[in-house]
Amino acid sequence: MQAHNRFYKIDKDFRNPYARDRDRIIHCGSFRKLEYKTQVFLNQDGDFFRTRLTHSIEVSQIARSITSHLGLNESLAEAIALAHDLGHTPFGHIGGDTLNKCLRDDGFENGFEHNFQSFRVVSSIEKRYKDFNGLNLTFATLEGILKHSYPYKKSFLPSIIDEQFNLETHPSIEAMVVDRADEIAYISHDIDDGINSGLISFNDLKESELISEILEKVEAEGISEDEDEMFRYRFSSHLINHLVFSLLENSKDKIDNREVFSAVLDTKIEIPIGFKPELESKIKKLKKLLFNKLYQHKKIVIKMFAGKQAIKGLYRGLMEEEKMLPTFYREQLKSRKKHRVIADYIASMSDRHALSFYNEMYGKL
């Protein structure tokens, strides 16, 4: 199947195929719900913290900048970036992990995995057309959402997925760009949100050689940490610029941008998009530092624990009393397995919807 082809026929359009994908993603209900889904801080913690929606937009912006400079397909990268988190549950990764455990504890070995769920959202769950399910995106966009950077051979995937997408191959280079743009975005904005919340400080992060290097650049502009908002803004700007320029410098001579390559790049081929080993090592150490200092902070752990209880309670309650499902999902019980319908419903919820529904079931959490 060609990168720009779709599984269902469509009318001609004034847009290029990947721009059309982007527009379909932006206008789908699952994309709008990202506004109220947790990135690190729960949605109700404040208006200025990132959500899955703002994160997706930031990833898209970074991915577009990189693909533009490398002569790759900017619209394809944008579409993949905007859709890459559509399958996330409420309450961030802890929500997905909890839903996965609920399913597996009940004997459903395939469990829940947010990456495949993003693919399922755009290929089957969203209903916008009478004759088929899903958004009917191009092959390359679907593949990028499914695989990210690497082959995606998973035991829970139906054999038809492997037949269609050749799961032992790399996705397009544009998808690889999105994967690294995702990393750049969440590192920079998690630091910004963590400092803005008062849970960490730049002093905490000076253990990181990479952070120390970026702080020197900010201080060279004559801006002190006392100028809180401006200092954070300049820090984020320098960090993103440093990582993007480093990525471009290390990748520009390794790519072939003549066409979009989908499901053809052999796994033996080194991924052409990445940082030099020295910088990869610094990033890895920074991630470990953020995990210990921020993601495991007591206040975040408490909030995530509450989210975990909400997911477990919703799953337990809906499995016991399916009449609490909305009509759209209740109708699906006639043709689909109950546990999967319930998992899809919970995964579709925003944080506030999940907490509100839990409180309706059990009382205030």
XYZ file of C-alpha atoms in Angstrom:
365
model
C 0.000 0.000 0.000
C 1.353 3.450 -0.909
C 2.010 5.945 1.898
C -0.702 8.353 0.711
C -3.362 5.670 0.084
C -6.412 5.104 2.311
C -8.355 1.959 3.128
C -11.627 3.508 1.909
C -12.227 5.552 -1.203
C -12.740 9.316 -0.820
C -13.649 12.208 -3.076
C -10.974 14.481 -4.477
C -9.968 17.379 -2.288
C -8.038 20.645 -2.535
C -5.695 19.593 0.324
C -2.712 17.267 0.179
C -3.493 13.829 1.707
C -1.665 14.417 4.983
C -3.125 17.888 5.498
C -6.527 16.271 5.120
C -5.537 13.740 7.805
C -4.505 16.585 10.095
C -7.846 18.337 9.656
C -9.818 15.150 10.332
C -7.862 14.616 13.550
C -8.342 18.192 14.747
C -12.105 18.002 14.186
C -12.666 14.641 15.908
C -14.158 14.439 19.402
C -11.215 12.493 20.847
C -8.870 15.382 20.023
C -11.044 17.920 21.850
C -11.131 15.717 24.955
C -7.344 16.007 25.260
C -7.943 19.493 26.695
C -9.020 17.907 29.977
C -6.627 14.967 30.158
C -3.612 14.960 32.445
C -0.065 15.372 31.222
C 1.658 15.409 34.642
C -0.551 17.712 36.709
C -4.251 16.928 37.039
C -6.434 19.273 35.021
C -7.950 20.971 38.060
C -4.528 21.881 39.473
C -4.369 25.138 37.516
C -5.044 26.810 34.197
C -1.400 27.178 33.196
C -0.245 23.560 33.395
C 0.072 21.499 30.239
C -2.621 19.020 29.274
C -2.559 16.302 26.631
C -3.949 18.871 24.196
C -1.320 21.559 24.757
C 1.347 18.850 24.756
C 0.147 17.531 21.393
C 0.208 21.044 19.927
C 3.750 21.621 21.218
C 4.911 18.283 19.782
C 3.330 19.231 16.459
C 5.095 22.597 16.388
C 8.504 21.064 17.118
C 7.963 18.231 14.619
C 6.938 20.688 11.911
C 10.058 22.778 12.487
C 12.323 19.735 12.250
C 10.669 18.234 9.155
C 10.674 21.605 7.425
C 14.429 21.979 7.907
C 15.088 18.395 6.783
C 12.920 18.654 3.682
C 10.506 15.986 4.937
C 6.716 15.994 4.737
C 5.601 18.573 7.283
C 1.867 17.814 7.079
C 2.439 14.107 7.733
C 4.512 14.838 10.831
C 1.867 17.293 12.028
C -0.940 14.747 11.624
C 0.973 12.032 13.501
C 1.921 14.464 16.279
C -1.632 15.688 16.827
C -2.945 12.112 17.017
C -0.164 10.390 18.941
C -1.821 10.754 22.382
C -5.484 10.232 21.449
C -5.507 6.835 23.168
C -4.392 8.045 26.581
C -6.737 7.465 29.502
C -7.513 10.057 32.166
C -4.755 10.627 34.757
C -1.779 10.113 32.484
C 0.244 6.913 32.361
C -1.026 5.721 35.738
C -4.548 5.628 34.286
C -3.469 3.421 31.393
C -1.427 1.152 33.658
C -4.382 0.762 36.022
C -6.847 -0.032 33.247
C -4.368 -2.541 31.848
C -4.113 -4.243 35.258
C -7.902 -4.315 35.683
C -8.289 -6.108 32.360
C -5.463 -8.561 32.950
C -6.635 -9.358 36.491
C -9.984 -10.307 34.945
C -8.255 -12.717 32.576
C -8.133 -10.477 29.498
C -4.505 -11.005 28.529
C -4.425 -8.342 25.835
C -4.986 -5.678 28.477
C -4.740 -1.996 27.537
C -1.919 -0.146 25.784
C -2.278 3.554 25.002
C -0.224 3.460 21.801
C -2.462 0.861 20.160
C -5.486 2.655 21.609
C -4.490 5.828 19.722
C -4.432 3.772 16.547
C -7.827 2.242 17.401
C -9.329 5.691 18.034
C -8.554 6.894 14.513
C -9.085 3.576 12.734
C -12.244 2.234 14.404
C -13.592 4.050 17.481
C -14.290 7.483 15.970
C -17.462 7.312 13.878
C -17.773 10.074 11.274
C -18.894 8.218 8.174
C -21.887 5.991 7.465
C -20.102 3.233 5.549
C -17.106 2.629 7.819
C -15.625 3.320 11.250
C -12.613 5.512 11.914
C -11.335 8.642 10.200
C -9.998 6.891 7.072
C -6.504 8.362 7.401
C -3.651 7.636 5.016
C -1.482 4.566 5.459
C 1.547 6.646 6.502
C -0.366 8.545 9.195
C -1.866 5.353 10.628
C 1.518 3.648 10.596
C 3.171 6.587 12.361
C 0.538 6.566 15.110
C 0.910 2.814 15.521
C 4.691 2.426 15.486
C 6.230 5.773 16.563
C 9.912 5.072 15.743
C 10.419 1.380 16.075
C 8.874 -1.874 14.851
C 5.768 -2.563 16.893
C 5.487 -6.345 17.083
C 3.195 -6.951 20.070
C 1.484 -10.160 21.164
C -1.906 -8.473 21.588
C -2.101 -7.163 18.016
C -4.447 -8.955 15.595
C -2.653 -10.716 12.737
C -4.447 -8.470 10.228
C -2.514 -5.472 11.623
C 0.788 -7.195 10.884
C -0.397 -8.113 7.395
C -1.384 -4.528 6.660
C 1.446 -2.600 8.329
C 4.419 -4.997 8.336
C 5.183 -4.610 12.046
C 8.798 -5.690 11.673
C 9.713 -2.534 9.747
C 10.385 1.009 10.884
C 7.739 3.667 10.175
C 8.351 6.768 8.082
C 11.148 9.165 8.980
C 8.423 11.730 9.722
C 7.126 9.389 12.451
C 10.634 9.148 13.885
C 10.792 12.944 13.992
C 7.511 13.047 15.938
C 8.895 10.530 18.442
C 11.879 12.767 19.212
C 9.747 15.925 19.133
C 7.537 14.282 21.762
C 10.590 13.731 23.953
C 11.843 17.303 23.499
C 8.400 18.728 24.278
C 7.684 16.784 27.448
C 11.160 17.273 28.914
C 10.970 21.040 28.464
C 7.380 21.567 29.551
C 7.506 19.165 32.487
C 10.449 21.144 33.858
C 8.567 24.405 33.287
C 5.391 23.107 34.981
C 7.371 21.506 37.802
C 9.168 24.756 38.617
C 6.017 26.838 38.174
C 4.249 24.559 40.675
C 7.077 24.856 43.201
C 7.637 21.087 43.286
C 11.178 21.379 41.932
C 13.694 24.172 41.449
C 16.489 24.860 39.003
C 18.827 24.177 41.898
C 17.418 20.628 42.098
C 18.123 20.135 38.419
C 21.693 21.421 38.374
C 22.811 17.833 38.930
C 22.087 17.455 35.222
C 24.977 18.481 32.987
C 22.511 19.373 30.223
C 20.474 21.641 32.500
C 23.608 23.388 33.760
C 24.632 24.111 30.174
C 21.233 25.630 29.372
C 21.178 27.702 32.568
C 24.505 29.241 31.549
C 22.926 30.377 28.275
C 20.038 32.054 30.113
C 22.337 33.750 32.610
C 24.486 35.000 29.719
C 21.455 37.053 28.625
C 21.609 38.908 31.951
C 18.388 37.360 33.284
C 18.321 36.178 36.892
C 16.145 33.521 38.502
C 14.415 36.330 40.428
C 12.691 37.230 37.162
C 10.710 34.030 37.523
C 8.421 33.893 34.502
C 10.899 35.381 32.036
C 13.691 33.136 33.334
C 11.519 30.027 32.868
C 10.479 31.140 29.413
C 14.046 31.776 28.279
C 15.178 28.492 29.798
C 12.515 26.514 27.891
C 13.353 28.355 24.679
C 17.084 27.640 24.990
C 16.499 24.000 25.944
C 14.203 23.326 22.973
C 16.495 25.196 20.563
C 19.545 23.325 21.814
C 17.885 19.932 21.414
C 16.352 20.724 18.018
C 19.593 22.140 16.582
C 21.531 19.137 17.928
C 19.009 16.751 16.374
C 19.172 18.522 13.016
C 22.953 18.608 12.989
C 23.245 14.902 13.784
C 20.486 13.767 11.410
C 20.658 15.961 8.311
C 23.182 13.822 6.398
C 21.497 10.495 7.250
C 18.062 10.887 5.709
C 16.519 10.376 2.308
C 13.729 12.917 1.856
C 12.760 12.148 -1.734
C 9.520 10.465 -0.689
C 7.611 9.190 2.330
C 8.912 5.725 3.223
C 6.290 3.609 4.990
C 6.676 -0.003 6.156
C 9.827 -0.449 4.064
C 12.743 0.588 6.306
C 14.440 -2.584 7.525
C 15.067 -2.991 11.249
C 18.766 -3.512 10.539
C 18.951 0.089 9.327
C 20.013 2.521 12.032
C 17.315 5.058 12.880
C 18.526 8.228 11.113
C 16.831 10.677 13.482
C 18.557 11.125 16.823
C 21.191 12.823 18.959
C 24.882 12.124 19.280
C 25.656 9.452 21.923
C 27.022 12.039 24.371
C 23.800 14.061 24.301
C 21.657 10.897 24.425
C 23.464 10.030 27.657
C 22.833 13.497 29.132
C 19.117 13.266 28.228
C 18.841 9.827 29.812
C 20.360 11.115 33.059
C 18.014 14.129 33.025
C 14.979 11.869 32.624
C 16.102 9.827 35.617
C 16.516 13.020 37.627
C 13.028 14.223 36.657
C 11.561 10.857 37.599
C 13.081 11.010 41.081
C 12.598 14.724 41.758
C 9.300 15.497 39.993
C 7.246 12.515 38.856
C 7.725 10.781 42.230
C 7.039 13.922 44.254
C 4.607 13.277 47.100
C 1.970 15.713 45.806
C 1.915 14.163 42.343
C 1.909 10.616 43.732
C -1.140 11.469 45.887
C -3.044 12.893 42.907
C -2.130 9.922 40.738
C -3.188 7.526 43.488
C -6.599 9.189 43.532
C -6.791 8.818 39.749
C -5.824 5.170 40.056
C -8.692 4.526 42.484
C -11.095 6.284 40.123
C -10.105 4.063 37.175
C -10.439 0.898 39.270
C -13.790 2.015 40.657
C -15.177 2.923 37.240
C -14.105 -0.374 35.733
C -15.482 -2.412 38.625
C -18.781 -0.524 38.678
C -19.374 -0.691 34.921
C -18.501 -4.388 34.751
C -21.048 -5.015 37.506
C -23.762 -2.711 36.121
C -23.511 -2.131 32.371
C -26.703 -0.061 32.330
C -24.592 2.872 33.559
C -22.932 3.007 30.136
C -24.093 5.733 27.719
C -26.389 4.519 24.925
C -23.613 4.689 22.299
C -21.483 2.208 24.241
C -24.398 0.110 25.493
C -25.395 -0.562 21.890
C -21.914 -1.913 21.200
C -22.406 -4.668 23.774
C -24.548 -6.480 21.194
C -21.549 -7.067 18.929
C -18.424 -6.535 21.049
C -16.969 -7.958 24.243
C -18.119 -6.162 27.373
C -14.679 -5.610 28.898
C -13.364 -3.931 25.749
C -16.389 -1.658 25.388
C -15.977 -0.556 29.014
C -12.230 -0.014 28.561
C -12.880 2.139 25.486
C -15.422 4.208 27.400
C -13.119 4.794 30.372
C -10.185 5.613 28.095
C -12.297 8.212 26.294
C -13.054 10.143 29.482
C -11.428 13.389 30.529
C -10.022 13.637 34.062
C -12.963 15.693 35.290
C -15.521 13.361 33.691
C -13.859 10.323 35.286
C -13.769 11.929 38.742
C -17.331 13.214 38.423
C -18.661 9.813 37.341
C -16.703 8.062 40.097
C -18.155 10.452 42.672
C -21.618 9.759 41.309
C -21.056 6.049 41.826
C -19.318 6.027 45.199
C -19.428 9.503 46.753
C -16.783 12.239 46.841
C -13.218 11.089 46.127
